[in-house]
mmCIF file of C-alpha atoms in Angstrom:
data_model
loop_
_atom_site.group_PDB
_atom_site.id
_atom_site.type_symbol
_atom_site.label_atom_id
_atom_site.label_comp_id
_atom_site.label_asym_id
_atom_site.label_seq_id
_atom_site.Cartn_x
_atom_site.Cartn_y
_atom_site.Cartn_z
ATOM 1 C CA MET X 1 150.809 -47.187 -171.172
ATOM 2 C CA PRO X 2 148.452 -44.295 -170.329
ATOM 3 C CA THR X 3 149.308 -41.051 -172.034
ATOM 4 C CA TYR X 4 147.671 -37.755 -171.054
ATOM 5 C CA ALA X 5 147.870 -34.305 -172.573
ATOM 6 C CA LEU X 6 146.959 -31.221 -170.607
ATOM 7 C CA VAL X 7 145.847 -28.377 -172.884
ATOM 8 C CA ASP X 8 145.811 -25.037 -171.071
ATOM 9 C CA CYS X 9 144.821 -21.701 -172.606
ATOM 10 C CA ASN X 10 147.486 -19.045 -172.117
ATOM 11 C CA ASN X 11 146.396 -16.148 -169.861
ATOM 12 C CA PHE X 12 142.851 -17.185 -170.678
ATOM 13 C CA TYR X 13 140.791 -14.128 -169.666
ATOM 14 C CA VAL X 14 143.319 -11.772 -171.256
ATOM 15 C CA SER X 15 143.435 -13.891 -174.424
ATOM 16 C CA CYS X 16 139.638 -13.774 -174.636
ATOM 17 C CA GLU X 17 139.749 -9.981 -174.493
ATOM 18 C CA ARG X 18 142.340 -9.899 -177.278
ATOM 19 C CA LEU X 19 140.363 -12.144 -179.658
ATOM 20 C CA PHE X 20 138.378 -9.199 -181.021
ATOM 21 C CA ARG X 21 140.992 -6.565 -180.247
ATOM 22 C CA PRO X 22 144.180 -7.543 -182.155
ATOM 23 C CA ASP X 23 145.485 -4.058 -181.457
ATOM 24 C CA LEU X 24 145.983 -5.150 -177.828
ATOM 25 C CA ARG X 25 148.245 -8.119 -178.491
ATOM 26 C CA THR X 26 151.378 -6.409 -177.163
ATOM 27 C CA VAL X 27 149.704 -4.036 -174.679
ATOM 28 C CA PRO X 28 150.034 -4.810 -170.956
ATOM 29 C CA MET X 29 146.592 -5.907 -169.706
ATOM 30 C CA VAL X 30 144.878 -7.197 -166.563
ATOM 31 C CA VAL X 31 141.425 -8.638 -165.982
ATOM 32 C CA LEU X 32 139.762 -7.977 -162.655
ATOM 33 C CA SER X 33 137.602 -10.085 -160.366
ATOM 34 C CA ASN X 34 134.005 -9.444 -159.299
ATOM 35 C CA ASN X 35 133.287 -5.750 -158.762
ATOM 36 C CA ASP X 36 136.690 -4.924 -160.254
ATOM 37 C CA GLY X 37 138.398 -5.953 -157.048
ATOM 38 C CA CYS X 38 141.559 -7.983 -157.702
ATOM 39 C CA VAL X 39 143.721 -9.075 -160.622
ATOM 40 C CA VAL X 40 142.689 -12.534 -161.830
ATOM 41 C CA SER X 41 144.483 -12.626 -165.195
ATOM 42 C CA ARG X 42 147.561 -10.848 -166.539
ATOM 43 C CA SER X 43 149.239 -10.561 -169.889
ATOM 44 C CA ASN X 44 152.923 -11.408 -170.065
ATOM 45 C CA GLU X 45 153.634 -7.686 -170.428
ATOM 46 C CA ALA X 46 151.789 -6.968 -167.171
ATOM 47 C CA LYS X 47 153.649 -9.789 -165.409
ATOM 48 C CA ALA X 48 156.929 -8.215 -166.517
ATOM 49 C CA LEU X 49 155.899 -4.995 -164.756
ATOM 50 C CA GLY X 50 155.631 -6.918 -161.472
ATOM 51 C CA ILE X 51 151.832 -7.067 -161.247
ATOM 52 C CA GLY X 52 150.991 -10.120 -159.171
ATOM 53 C CA MET X 53 148.031 -12.440 -159.351
ATOM 54 C CA GLY X 54 145.350 -11.545 -156.804
ATOM 55 C CA GLU X 55 146.612 -8.032 -156.139
ATOM 56 C CA PRO X 56 143.853 -5.565 -155.181
ATOM 57 C CA PHE X 57 143.347 -3.179 -158.061
ATOM 58 C CA PHE X 58 143.407 -0.061 -155.906
ATOM 59 C CA LYS X 59 146.936 -0.934 -154.744
ATOM 60 C CA ILE X 60 148.355 -1.011 -158.281
ATOM 61 C CA ARG X 61 146.345 1.864 -159.755
ATOM 62 C CA ASP X 62 149.389 4.165 -159.894
ATOM 63 C CA LEU X 63 151.477 1.462 -161.590
ATOM 64 C CA VAL X 64 148.669 0.843 -164.089
ATOM 65 C CA GLN X 65 148.456 4.540 -164.980
ATOM 66 C CA ALA X 66 152.235 4.998 -165.172
ATOM 67 C CA HIS X 67 152.763 2.156 -167.650
ATOM 68 C CA GLY X 68 149.540 2.383 -169.629
ATOM 69 C CA VAL X 69 148.186 -0.950 -168.438
ATOM 70 C CA LEU X 70 144.671 -1.628 -169.662
ATOM 71 C CA ALA X 71 142.223 -3.074 -167.115
ATOM 72 C CA PHE X 72 139.055 -4.986 -167.951
ATOM 73 C CA SER X 73 136.127 -6.174 -165.831
ATOM 74 C CA SER X 74 135.496 -9.910 -165.932
ATOM 75 C CA ASN X 75 133.235 -10.766 -168.847
ATOM 76 C CA TYR X 76 132.085 -14.213 -167.731
ATOM 77 C CA ALA X 77 129.543 -14.776 -170.519
ATOM 78 C CA LEU X 78 132.215 -14.211 -173.168
ATOM 79 C CA TYR X 79 134.790 -16.363 -171.384
ATOM 80 C CA GLY X 80 132.318 -19.226 -170.966
ATOM 81 C CA ASP X 81 131.399 -19.136 -174.634
ATOM 82 C CA VAL X 82 135.044 -19.119 -175.776
ATOM 83 C CA SER X 83 135.815 -21.986 -173.390
ATOM 84 C CA ALA X 84 132.967 -24.051 -174.861
ATOM 85 C CA ARG X 85 134.348 -23.449 -178.363
ATOM 86 C CA VAL X 86 137.806 -24.629 -177.327
ATOM 87 C CA VAL X 87 136.372 -27.778 -175.742
ATOM 88 C CA ARG X 88 134.392 -28.576 -178.909
ATOM 89 C CA VAL X 89 137.626 -28.476 -180.914
ATOM 90 C CA LEU X 90 139.455 -30.665 -178.396
ATOM 91 C CA ARG X 91 136.699 -33.303 -178.416
ATOM 92 C CA GLY X 92 137.486 -33.873 -182.048
ATOM 93 C CA LEU X 93 141.167 -34.423 -181.349
ATOM 94 C CA ALA X 94 141.012 -37.213 -178.725
ATOM 95 C CA PRO X 95 138.694 -40.139 -177.986
ATOM 96 C CA ARG X 96 138.305 -39.177 -174.308
ATOM 97 C CA LEU X 97 138.461 -35.783 -172.611
ATOM 98 C CA GLU X 98 138.090 -34.320 -169.116
ATOM 99 C CA VAL X 99 137.210 -30.641 -168.795
ATOM 100 C CA TYR X 100 139.184 -29.715 -165.720
ATOM 101 C CA SER X 101 138.463 -25.999 -165.567
ATOM 102 C CA ILE X 102 137.318 -23.128 -167.791
ATOM 103 C CA ASP X 103 140.727 -23.018 -169.463
ATOM 104 C CA GLU X 104 142.178 -26.531 -168.949
ATOM 105 C CA SER X 105 141.309 -29.978 -170.355
ATOM 106 C CA PHE X 106 142.964 -33.377 -170.093
ATOM 107 C CA LEU X 107 143.041 -35.491 -173.273
ATOM 108 C CA ASP X 108 143.599 -39.270 -173.421
ATOM 109 C CA LEU X 109 146.239 -39.903 -176.100
ATOM 110 C CA ALA X 110 146.849 -43.592 -175.339
ATOM 111 C CA GLY X 111 147.249 -45.724 -178.446
ATOM 112 C CA LEU X 112 147.439 -42.670 -180.701
ATOM 113 C CA GLY X 113 150.059 -44.203 -182.989
ATOM 114 C CA ARG X 114 151.512 -40.817 -183.916
ATOM 115 C CA PRO X 115 154.598 -38.929 -182.708
ATOM 116 C CA LEU X 116 153.460 -37.145 -179.544
ATOM 117 C CA ALA X 117 155.411 -33.928 -180.027
ATOM 118 C CA GLY X 118 154.015 -33.519 -183.537
ATOM 119 C CA TYR X 119 150.499 -34.207 -182.360
ATOM 120 C CA GLY X 120 150.894 -31.686 -179.580
ATOM 121 C CA ARG X 121 151.803 -29.068 -182.165
ATOM 122 C CA HIS X 122 148.791 -30.184 -184.231
ATOM 123 C CA ILE X 123 146.504 -29.622 -181.214
ATOM 124 C CA ARG X 124 147.917 -26.131 -180.714
ATOM 125 C CA ALA X 125 147.505 -25.282 -184.395
ATOM 126 C CA GLU X 126 143.904 -26.537 -184.561
ATOM 127 C CA VAL X 127 142.792 -24.643 -181.449
ATOM 128 C CA GLN X 128 144.528 -21.478 -182.700
ATOM 129 C CA LEU X 129 142.981 -21.807 -186.178
ATOM 130 C CA LEU X 130 139.399 -22.579 -185.098
ATOM 131 C CA THR X 131 139.099 -20.438 -181.964
ATOM 132 C CA GLY X 132 141.984 -17.979 -181.995
ATOM 133 C CA MET X 133 143.127 -19.087 -178.547
ATOM 134 C CA PRO X 134 146.835 -19.720 -177.804
ATOM 135 C CA VAL X 135 147.404 -22.853 -175.734
ATOM 136 C CA GLY X 136 150.229 -24.827 -174.169
ATOM 137 C CA VAL X 137 150.339 -28.619 -174.353
ATOM 138 C CA GLY X 138 152.033 -30.878 -171.796
ATOM 139 C CA ILE X 139 152.132 -34.645 -172.468
ATOM 140 C CA SER X 140 153.138 -37.394 -170.032
ATOM 141 C CA THR X 141 152.099 -40.703 -168.502
ATOM 142 C CA THR X 142 150.142 -39.316 -165.503
ATOM 143 C CA LYS X 143 147.923 -36.305 -165.039
ATOM 144 C CA THR X 144 150.269 -34.757 -162.451
ATOM 145 C CA LEU X 145 153.252 -35.084 -164.793
ATOM 146 C CA ALA X 146 151.163 -33.696 -167.675
ATOM 147 C CA LYS X 147 150.420 -30.630 -165.561
ATOM 148 C CA LEU X 148 154.131 -30.158 -164.922
ATOM 149 C CA ALA X 149 154.891 -30.671 -168.601
ATOM 150 C CA ASN X 150 152.351 -27.977 -169.443
ATOM 151 C CA TRP X 151 154.093 -25.624 -167.008
ATOM 152 C CA ALA X 152 157.366 -26.316 -168.814
ATOM 153 C CA ALA X 153 155.698 -25.890 -172.222
ATOM 154 C CA LYS X 154 154.725 -22.340 -171.379
ATOM 155 C CA ARG X 155 157.996 -21.331 -169.722
ATOM 156 C CA ARG X 156 160.718 -23.486 -171.237
ATOM 157 C CA SER X 157 159.616 -24.369 -174.789
ATOM 158 C CA GLN X 158 159.440 -22.160 -177.842
ATOM 159 C CA SER X 159 157.023 -24.593 -179.523
ATOM 160 C CA GLY X 160 154.561 -24.519 -176.606
ATOM 161 C CA VAL X 161 154.706 -28.320 -176.358
ATOM 162 C CA VAL X 162 156.626 -30.507 -173.915
ATOM 163 C CA VAL X 163 156.577 -34.316 -173.967
ATOM 164 C CA ALA X 164 157.781 -36.197 -170.866
ATOM 165 C CA THR X 165 156.979 -39.861 -171.355
ATOM 166 C CA ARG X 166 160.459 -41.387 -171.037
ATOM 167 C CA PRO X 167 162.158 -41.718 -167.615
ATOM 168 C CA GLU X 168 165.005 -39.363 -168.511
ATOM 169 C CA GLN X 169 162.504 -36.709 -169.725
ATOM 170 C CA GLN X 170 160.506 -37.017 -166.521
ATOM 171 C CA ALA X 171 163.600 -36.790 -164.333
ATOM 172 C CA ALA X 172 164.743 -33.597 -166.083
ATOM 173 C CA LEU X 173 161.254 -32.130 -165.726
ATOM 174 C CA LEU X 174 161.043 -32.913 -161.998
ATOM 175 C CA LYS X 175 164.471 -31.443 -161.279
ATOM 176 C CA ASP X 176 163.573 -28.225 -163.101
ATOM 177 C CA ALA X 177 160.114 -27.700 -161.550
ATOM 178 C CA PRO X 178 159.741 -25.842 -158.240
ATOM 179 C CA LEU X 179 157.642 -27.572 -155.585
ATOM 180 C CA GLY X 180 154.909 -24.937 -155.889
ATOM 181 C CA GLU X 181 154.241 -25.993 -159.482
ATOM 182 C CA VAL X 182 153.193 -29.503 -158.484
ATOM 183 C CA TRP X 183 149.464 -30.080 -158.929
ATOM 184 C CA GLY X 184 147.716 -30.005 -155.541
ATOM 185 C CA VAL X 185 150.604 -28.535 -153.530
ATOM 186 C CA GLY X 186 149.280 -25.259 -152.126
ATOM 187 C CA ARG X 187 151.099 -22.623 -150.149
ATOM 188 C CA LYS X 188 150.538 -24.127 -146.710
ATOM 189 C CA LEU X 189 151.604 -27.628 -147.803
ATOM 190 C CA GLN X 190 154.558 -26.123 -149.636
ATOM 191 C CA ALA X 191 155.673 -24.449 -146.404
ATOM 192 C CA HIS X 192 155.387 -27.689 -144.417
ATOM 193 C CA LEU X 193 157.290 -29.659 -147.056
ATOM 194 C CA GLY X 194 159.888 -26.908 -147.375
ATOM 195 C CA ALA X 195 160.638 -27.298 -143.678
ATOM 196 C CA LEU X 196 161.501 -30.925 -144.451
ATOM 197 C CA GLY X 197 163.937 -29.858 -147.155
ATOM 198 C CA VAL X 198 161.582 -30.546 -150.061
ATOM 199 C CA LYS X 199 162.134 -27.710 -152.571
ATOM 200 C CA THR X 200 161.507 -29.199 -156.015
ATOM 201 C CA ALA X 201 159.185 -31.698 -157.649
ATOM 202 C CA TRP X 202 162.170 -34.077 -157.771
ATOM 203 C CA ASP X 203 162.648 -33.786 -154.018
ATOM 204 C CA LEU X 204 158.983 -34.653 -153.474
ATOM 205 C CA ALA X 205 159.187 -37.661 -155.778
ATOM 206 C CA GLN X 206 162.039 -39.057 -153.661
ATOM 207 C CA GLN X 207 159.981 -39.050 -150.459
ATOM 208 C CA ASP X 208 158.555 -42.241 -148.998
ATOM 209 C CA ALA X 209 154.932 -42.244 -150.198
ATOM 210 C CA TRP X 210 153.568 -44.163 -147.231
ATOM 211 C CA THR X 211 155.244 -41.870 -144.702
ATOM 212 C CA MET X 212 153.891 -38.811 -146.506
ATOM 213 C CA ARG X 213 150.413 -40.359 -146.429
ATOM 214 C CA LYS X 214 150.573 -40.816 -142.657
ATOM 215 C CA GLN X 215 152.046 -37.356 -142.070
ATOM 216 C CA PHE X 216 149.886 -35.406 -144.553
ATOM 217 C CA SER X 217 147.217 -37.122 -146.649
ATOM 218 C CA VAL X 218 146.397 -39.912 -149.079
ATOM 219 C CA VAL X 219 146.225 -37.261 -151.836
ATOM 220 C CA LEU X 220 149.886 -36.382 -151.323
ATOM 221 C CA GLU X 221 150.801 -40.065 -151.408
ATOM 222 C CA LYS X 222 149.055 -40.378 -154.792
ATOM 223 C CA THR X 223 150.766 -37.211 -156.010
ATOM 224 C CA ILE X 224 154.177 -38.705 -155.175
ATOM 225 C CA ARG X 225 153.296 -41.910 -157.004
ATOM 226 C CA GLU X 226 152.121 -39.911 -160.015
ATOM 227 C CA LEU X 227 155.394 -37.995 -160.073
ATOM 228 C CA ARG X 228 157.134 -41.376 -160.288
ATOM 229 C CA GLY X 229 155.039 -42.280 -163.336
ATOM 230 C CA GLU X 230 152.421 -44.420 -161.606
ATOM 231 C CA PRO X 231 148.874 -43.342 -162.644
ATOM 232 C CA CYS X 232 146.637 -42.763 -159.630
ATOM 233 C CA PHE X 233 144.175 -40.146 -160.937
ATOM 234 C CA ALA X 234 141.941 -41.462 -163.718
ATOM 235 C CA LEU X 235 140.371 -39.343 -166.403
ATOM 236 C CA ASP X 236 137.033 -37.995 -165.197
ATOM 237 C CA GLU X 237 134.717 -37.712 -168.208
ATOM 238 C CA GLY X 238 131.545 -36.809 -166.287
ATOM 239 C CA SER X 239 130.812 -34.034 -163.833
ATOM 240 C CA GLU X 240 129.980 -35.197 -160.315
ATOM 241 C CA PRO X 241 127.029 -33.551 -158.570
ATOM 242 C CA LYS X 242 128.183 -30.716 -156.364
ATOM 243 C CA GLN X 243 128.277 -31.411 -152.644
ATOM 244 C CA MET X 244 127.828 -27.753 -151.820
ATOM 245 C CA ILE X 245 126.434 -24.825 -153.782
ATOM 246 C CA THR X 246 127.563 -21.285 -153.020
ATOM 247 C CA CYS X 247 126.390 -17.932 -154.298
ATOM 248 C CA SER X 248 128.294 -14.977 -152.897
ATOM 249 C CA ARG X 249 129.456 -11.616 -154.097
ATOM 250 C CA SER X 250 131.299 -8.542 -152.974
ATOM 251 C CA PHE X 251 129.148 -5.403 -153.091
ATOM 252 C CA SER X 252 129.961 -2.580 -155.443
ATOM 253 C CA ARG X 253 129.471 -0.225 -152.495
ATOM 254 C CA ARG X 254 129.578 -0.677 -148.724
ATOM 255 C CA VAL X 255 126.229 -1.573 -147.117
ATOM 256 C CA THR X 256 125.291 -0.417 -143.656
ATOM 257 C CA GLU X 257 121.543 -1.060 -143.381
ATOM 258 C CA LEU X 258 119.670 -4.321 -142.941
ATOM 259 C CA ALA X 259 117.158 -3.748 -145.767
ATOM 260 C CA PRO X 260 119.679 -3.808 -148.648
ATOM 261 C CA LEU X 261 121.443 -6.752 -147.046
ATOM 262 C CA ARG X 262 118.107 -8.598 -147.083
ATOM 263 C CA GLU X 263 117.733 -7.874 -150.791
ATOM 264 C CA ALA X 264 121.245 -9.137 -151.546
ATOM 265 C CA VAL X 265 120.883 -12.314 -149.485
ATOM 266 C CA ALA X 266 117.460 -13.045 -151.032
ATOM 267 C CA SER X 267 118.967 -12.626 -154.506
ATOM 268 C CA TYR X 268 121.821 -14.977 -153.725
ATOM 269 C CA ALA X 269 119.523 -17.586 -152.164
ATOM 270 C CA CYS X 270 117.336 -17.565 -155.306
ATOM 271 C CA ARG X 271 120.341 -18.003 -157.567
ATOM 272 C CA ALA X 272 121.628 -20.886 -155.429
ATOM 273 C CA ALA X 273 118.170 -22.476 -155.547
ATOM 274 C CA GLU X 274 118.215 -22.349 -159.367
ATOM 275 C CA LYS X 275 121.549 -24.191 -159.392
ATOM 276 C CA LEU X 276 120.242 -26.725 -156.890
ATOM 277 C CA ARG X 277 117.180 -27.518 -159.012
ATOM 278 C CA ALA X 278 119.302 -27.837 -162.104
ATOM 279 C CA GLN X 279 121.280 -30.525 -160.273
ATOM 280 C CA GLY X 280 118.047 -32.273 -159.203
ATOM 281 C CA ASP X 281 118.804 -32.199 -155.458
ATOM 282 C CA VAL X 282 117.316 -30.750 -152.305
ATOM 283 C CA CYS X 283 119.056 -28.908 -149.473
ATOM 284 C CA GLN X 284 118.982 -29.886 -145.807
ATOM 285 C CA LEU X 285 121.217 -27.160 -144.368
ATOM 286 C CA LEU X 286 121.729 -23.528 -145.392
ATOM 287 C CA GLN X 287 124.455 -21.155 -144.272
ATOM 288 C CA VAL X 288 124.412 -17.406 -144.697
ATOM 289 C CA TYR X 289 127.342 -15.123 -143.986
ATOM 290 C CA ILE X 290 128.208 -11.437 -144.014
ATOM 291 C CA ARG X 291 131.503 -9.636 -143.557
ATOM 292 C CA THR X 292 133.085 -6.225 -143.711
ATOM 293 C CA GLY X 293 136.092 -5.310 -145.837
ATOM 294 C CA VAL X 294 139.558 -6.564 -144.960
ATOM 295 C CA PHE X 295 141.878 -3.997 -146.532
ATOM 296 C CA ASN X 296 141.030 -0.846 -144.579
ATOM 297 C CA PRO X 297 142.739 -0.992 -141.143
ATOM 298 C CA ASP X 298 140.807 2.050 -139.941
ATOM 299 C CA GLU X 299 137.374 0.375 -140.251
ATOM 300 C CA PRO X 300 136.025 -1.995 -137.587
ATOM 301 C CA ARG X 301 135.859 -5.564 -138.857
ATOM 302 C CA TYR X 302 133.024 -8.030 -138.422
ATOM 303 C CA ALA X 303 132.234 -11.433 -139.905
ATOM 304 C CA ARG X 304 129.586 -13.943 -138.892
ATOM 305 C CA THR X 305 128.006 -17.075 -140.276
ATOM 306 C CA ALA X 306 124.621 -18.595 -139.401
ATOM 307 C CA SER X 307 123.539 -22.195 -140.072
ATOM 308 C CA VAL X 308 119.867 -22.829 -140.635
ATOM 309 C CA PRO X 309 118.650 -26.447 -140.896
ATOM 310 C CA LEU X 310 115.753 -27.180 -143.234
ATOM 311 C CA HIS X 311 113.623 -29.719 -141.375
ATOM 312 C CA THR X 312 111.740 -30.264 -144.644
ATOM 313 C CA PRO X 313 114.523 -30.579 -147.303
ATOM 314 C CA SER X 314 113.696 -28.353 -150.230
ATOM 315 C CA ASN X 315 114.872 -26.713 -153.445
ATOM 316 C CA ASP X 316 111.989 -24.239 -153.500
ATOM 317 C CA SER X 317 113.260 -20.659 -153.771
ATOM 318 C CA ARG X 318 110.692 -19.520 -151.249
ATOM 319 C CA ASP X 319 111.918 -21.936 -148.581
ATOM 320 C CA LEU X 320 115.581 -21.159 -149.140
ATOM 321 C CA VAL X 321 115.061 -17.386 -149.134
ATOM 322 C CA GLN X 322 113.048 -17.668 -145.936
ATOM 323 C CA ALA X 323 115.818 -19.668 -144.243
ATOM 324 C CA ALA X 324 118.553 -17.318 -145.504
ATOM 325 C CA LEU X 325 116.763 -14.224 -144.194
ATOM 326 C CA ALA X 326 116.142 -15.894 -140.837
ATOM 327 C CA GLY X 327 119.860 -16.557 -140.558
ATOM 328 C CA LEU X 328 120.708 -13.017 -141.604
ATOM 329 C CA GLU X 329 118.452 -11.554 -138.869
ATOM 330 C CA GLY X 330 120.482 -13.407 -136.256
ATOM 331 C CA ILE X 331 123.922 -12.248 -137.366
ATOM 332 C CA TYR X 332 123.359 -8.688 -138.581
ATOM 333 C CA ARG X 333 124.826 -5.991 -136.338
ATOM 334 C CA PRO X 334 124.388 -2.269 -136.990
ATOM 335 C CA GLY X 335 127.383 0.058 -137.089
ATOM 336 C CA TYR X 336 129.429 -1.849 -139.677
ATOM 337 C CA ARG X 337 130.134 -1.237 -143.361
ATOM 338 C CA TYR X 338 129.446 -4.629 -144.964
ATOM 339 C CA GLN X 339 131.396 -5.557 -148.066
ATOM 340 C CA LYS X 340 130.245 -9.105 -148.873
ATOM 341 C CA ALA X 341 127.464 -11.591 -148.251
ATOM 342 C CA GLY X 342 126.857 -15.140 -149.372
ATOM 343 C CA VAL X 343 124.579 -18.158 -149.181
ATOM 344 C CA MET X 344 125.788 -21.777 -149.073
ATOM 345 C CA LEU X 345 123.538 -24.799 -149.586
ATOM 346 C CA MET X 346 124.871 -27.912 -147.806
ATOM 347 C CA ASN X 347 123.917 -31.511 -147.045
ATOM 348 C CA LEU X 348 122.571 -31.933 -150.560
ATOM 349 C CA ALA X 349 120.712 -35.101 -151.454
ATOM 350 C CA SER X 350 118.421 -36.586 -154.058
ATOM 351 C CA PRO X 351 114.746 -36.209 -153.045
ATOM 352 C CA GLY X 352 114.366 -39.972 -152.992
ATOM 353 C CA GLN X 353 117.274 -40.414 -150.595
ATOM 354 C CA VAL X 354 116.008 -38.127 -147.842
ATOM 355 C CA GLN X 355 114.374 -39.764 -144.863
ATOM 356 C CA ALA X 356 111.209 -37.862 -143.952
ATOM 357 C CA ASP X 357 110.731 -36.394 -140.492
ATOM 358 C CA LEU X 358 107.285 -37.197 -139.095
ATOM 359 C CA PHE X 359 107.242 -33.948 -137.138
ATOM 360 C CA ALA X 360 108.529 -31.648 -139.903
ATOM 361 C CA PRO X 361 106.139 -29.328 -141.747
ATOM 362 C CA ALA X 362 104.657 -30.763 -144.906
ATOM 363 C CA PRO X 363 106.254 -29.684 -148.194
ATOM 364 C CA ARG X 364 104.583 -26.853 -150.104
ATOM 365 C CA PRO X 365 101.877 -28.209 -152.413
ATOM 366 C CA ARG X 366 102.820 -28.304 -156.104
ATOM 367 C CA SER X 367 106.221 -26.821 -155.307
ATOM 368 C CA ALA X 368 108.099 -28.840 -157.939
ATOM 369 C CA ALA X 369 105.667 -27.887 -160.712
ATOM 370 C CA LEU X 370 105.755 -24.196 -159.795
ATOM 371 C CA MET X 371 109.577 -24.032 -159.624
ATOM 372 C CA ALA X 372 109.874 -25.939 -162.931
ATOM 373 C CA THR X 373 107.582 -23.416 -164.578
ATOM 374 C CA VAL X 374 109.526 -20.468 -163.169
ATOM 375 C CA ASP X 375 112.821 -21.953 -164.366
ATOM 376 C CA ARG X 376 111.417 -22.667 -167.804
ATOM 377 C CA ILE X 377 110.168 -19.108 -168.212
ATOM 378 C CA ASN X 378 113.439 -17.585 -166.985
ATOM 379 C CA THR X 379 115.437 -19.855 -169.302
ATOM 380 C CA SER X 380 113.474 -18.873 -172.374
ATOM 381 C CA MET X 381 112.715 -15.210 -171.529
ATOM 382 C CA GLY X 382 115.782 -14.227 -169.528
ATOM 383 C CA ARG X 383 116.824 -14.595 -165.918
ATOM 384 C CA GLY X 384 114.666 -12.588 -163.520
ATOM 385 C CA THR X 385 111.591 -12.498 -165.789
ATOM 386 C CA VAL X 386 109.708 -14.227 -162.949
ATOM 387 C CA ARG X 387 111.087 -13.708 -159.453
ATOM 388 C CA LEU X 388 110.034 -13.485 -155.834
ATOM 389 C CA ALA X 389 108.644 -10.107 -154.802
ATOM 390 C CA ARG X 390 111.380 -9.612 -152.222
ATOM 391 C CA VAL X 391 114.100 -10.120 -154.840
ATOM 392 C CA PRO X 392 114.993 -6.902 -156.700
ATOM 393 C CA ALA X 393 115.057 -6.690 -160.465
ATOM 394 C CA LEU X 394 118.253 -7.657 -162.221
ATOM 395 C CA GLY X 395 120.847 -4.959 -161.818
ATOM 396 C CA GLY X 396 119.984 -4.168 -158.218
ATOM 397 C CA TRP X 397 122.710 -6.471 -156.945
ATOM 398 C CA SER X 398 124.635 -7.149 -160.117
ATOM 399 C CA MET X 399 128.387 -6.794 -160.169
ATOM 400 C CA LYS X 400 130.161 -3.540 -160.802
ATOM 401 C CA GLN X 401 131.602 -3.982 -164.295
ATOM 402 C CA GLU X 402 132.584 -0.492 -165.310
ATOM 403 C CA LEU X 403 135.400 -1.786 -167.507
ATOM 404 C CA ARG X 404 133.572 -4.693 -169.181
ATOM 405 C CA SER X 405 134.199 -5.348 -172.864
ATOM 406 C CA PRO X 406 131.307 -6.192 -175.208
ATOM 407 C CA GLY X 407 129.857 -9.696 -175.222
ATOM 408 C CA TYR X 408 131.129 -10.234 -178.756
ATOM 409 C CA THR X 409 129.832 -13.789 -179.155
ATOM 410 C CA CYS X 410 126.987 -13.992 -176.628
ATOM 411 C CA ARG X 411 124.849 -10.855 -176.957
ATOM 412 C CA TRP X 412 123.022 -9.890 -180.160
ATOM 413 C CA ASP X 413 123.290 -6.192 -179.406
ATOM 414 C CA GLU X 414 127.068 -6.436 -178.880
ATOM 415 C CA LEU X 415 128.098 -8.431 -181.947
ATOM 416 C CA PRO X 416 131.236 -7.032 -183.601
ATOM 417 C CA ARG X 417 130.535 -4.864 -186.624
ATOM 418 C CA VAL X 418 132.625 -4.734 -189.798
ATOM 419 C CA ARG X 419 132.822 -1.295 -191.365
#
């Protein structure tokens, strides 16, 4: 019988911040999104104060000050390094592993030959000892049930481990879990199912799977079967190539002129091109978008997207920047205070799978060699060492991170010091 464990780091971004600041372990804390915009991680103490996930920081500033809540900018380099350390520990604890997200991994525990609850506690202890990260462990016979067991481990279990492999354990888990905690059931689907009287995971498991497939999707049908203990989602040990690559960011200040927007869009197109080359694909369609803010009702709102086909598929930064700027020229309108821009690369394909257009312009000569050299230099000497002239130096369009903690494990000049 398949047996999966979902290991999920508790309040991951907050826990990363506390690794090198043990004095903050009982202090209410939040971590903010790009440009210190919204709350993306909360400590349990902050949750108890009523601070919700995704709340704009400016709306809770008074609450933060009144209760002494500490706020931190997202420190992605630190979080990525800590995540990699956790995954290295987990790889030594199971024969097969799927990294699901920066703070979640599925482990294959089939044929373990050890008591599952005890091994779950062993996993928690090993991760805590070797990385300092607190985790919850949910164990069951399908990935969807393991996710629910992990939810229960964090909210219903003092040990931080819940095992639901027997039918009676699974039934109790389903009856206790709200519908919104089921993996893959978002807010819109939850509302539609709620109108049908489906309120809990147990209610969903009692639905006719084929009817739900016809009414909603094949994914929901598989979810129902998984809730009944029938494995439908296999462990994914390798990362699939991305079907779309996006680079977008909110600005640290409102932008009203075309020139700075061009700089931002060129920067994002170059970054997307780097990701595309790392994947080994080329792009056949590029989209660029701009929009104003959404929280100020007194400002006029504007949002537009432009699609630019690349008749000669490419991963050359020069081609993608040129296409992105051409799209920007068509959608920019003066008189607005722009808050965000982004570039999306679509219709990705391997160079050998693209059918050439006889009437398309010829590819740039020695493009692959030039881009490979640029990427190699930037990898060894630091991003932005070699860049297009129209792309500003690093920092020109970097995120606002006024509250960022040091990069304790990923920057030589910010290593912790013992005095």
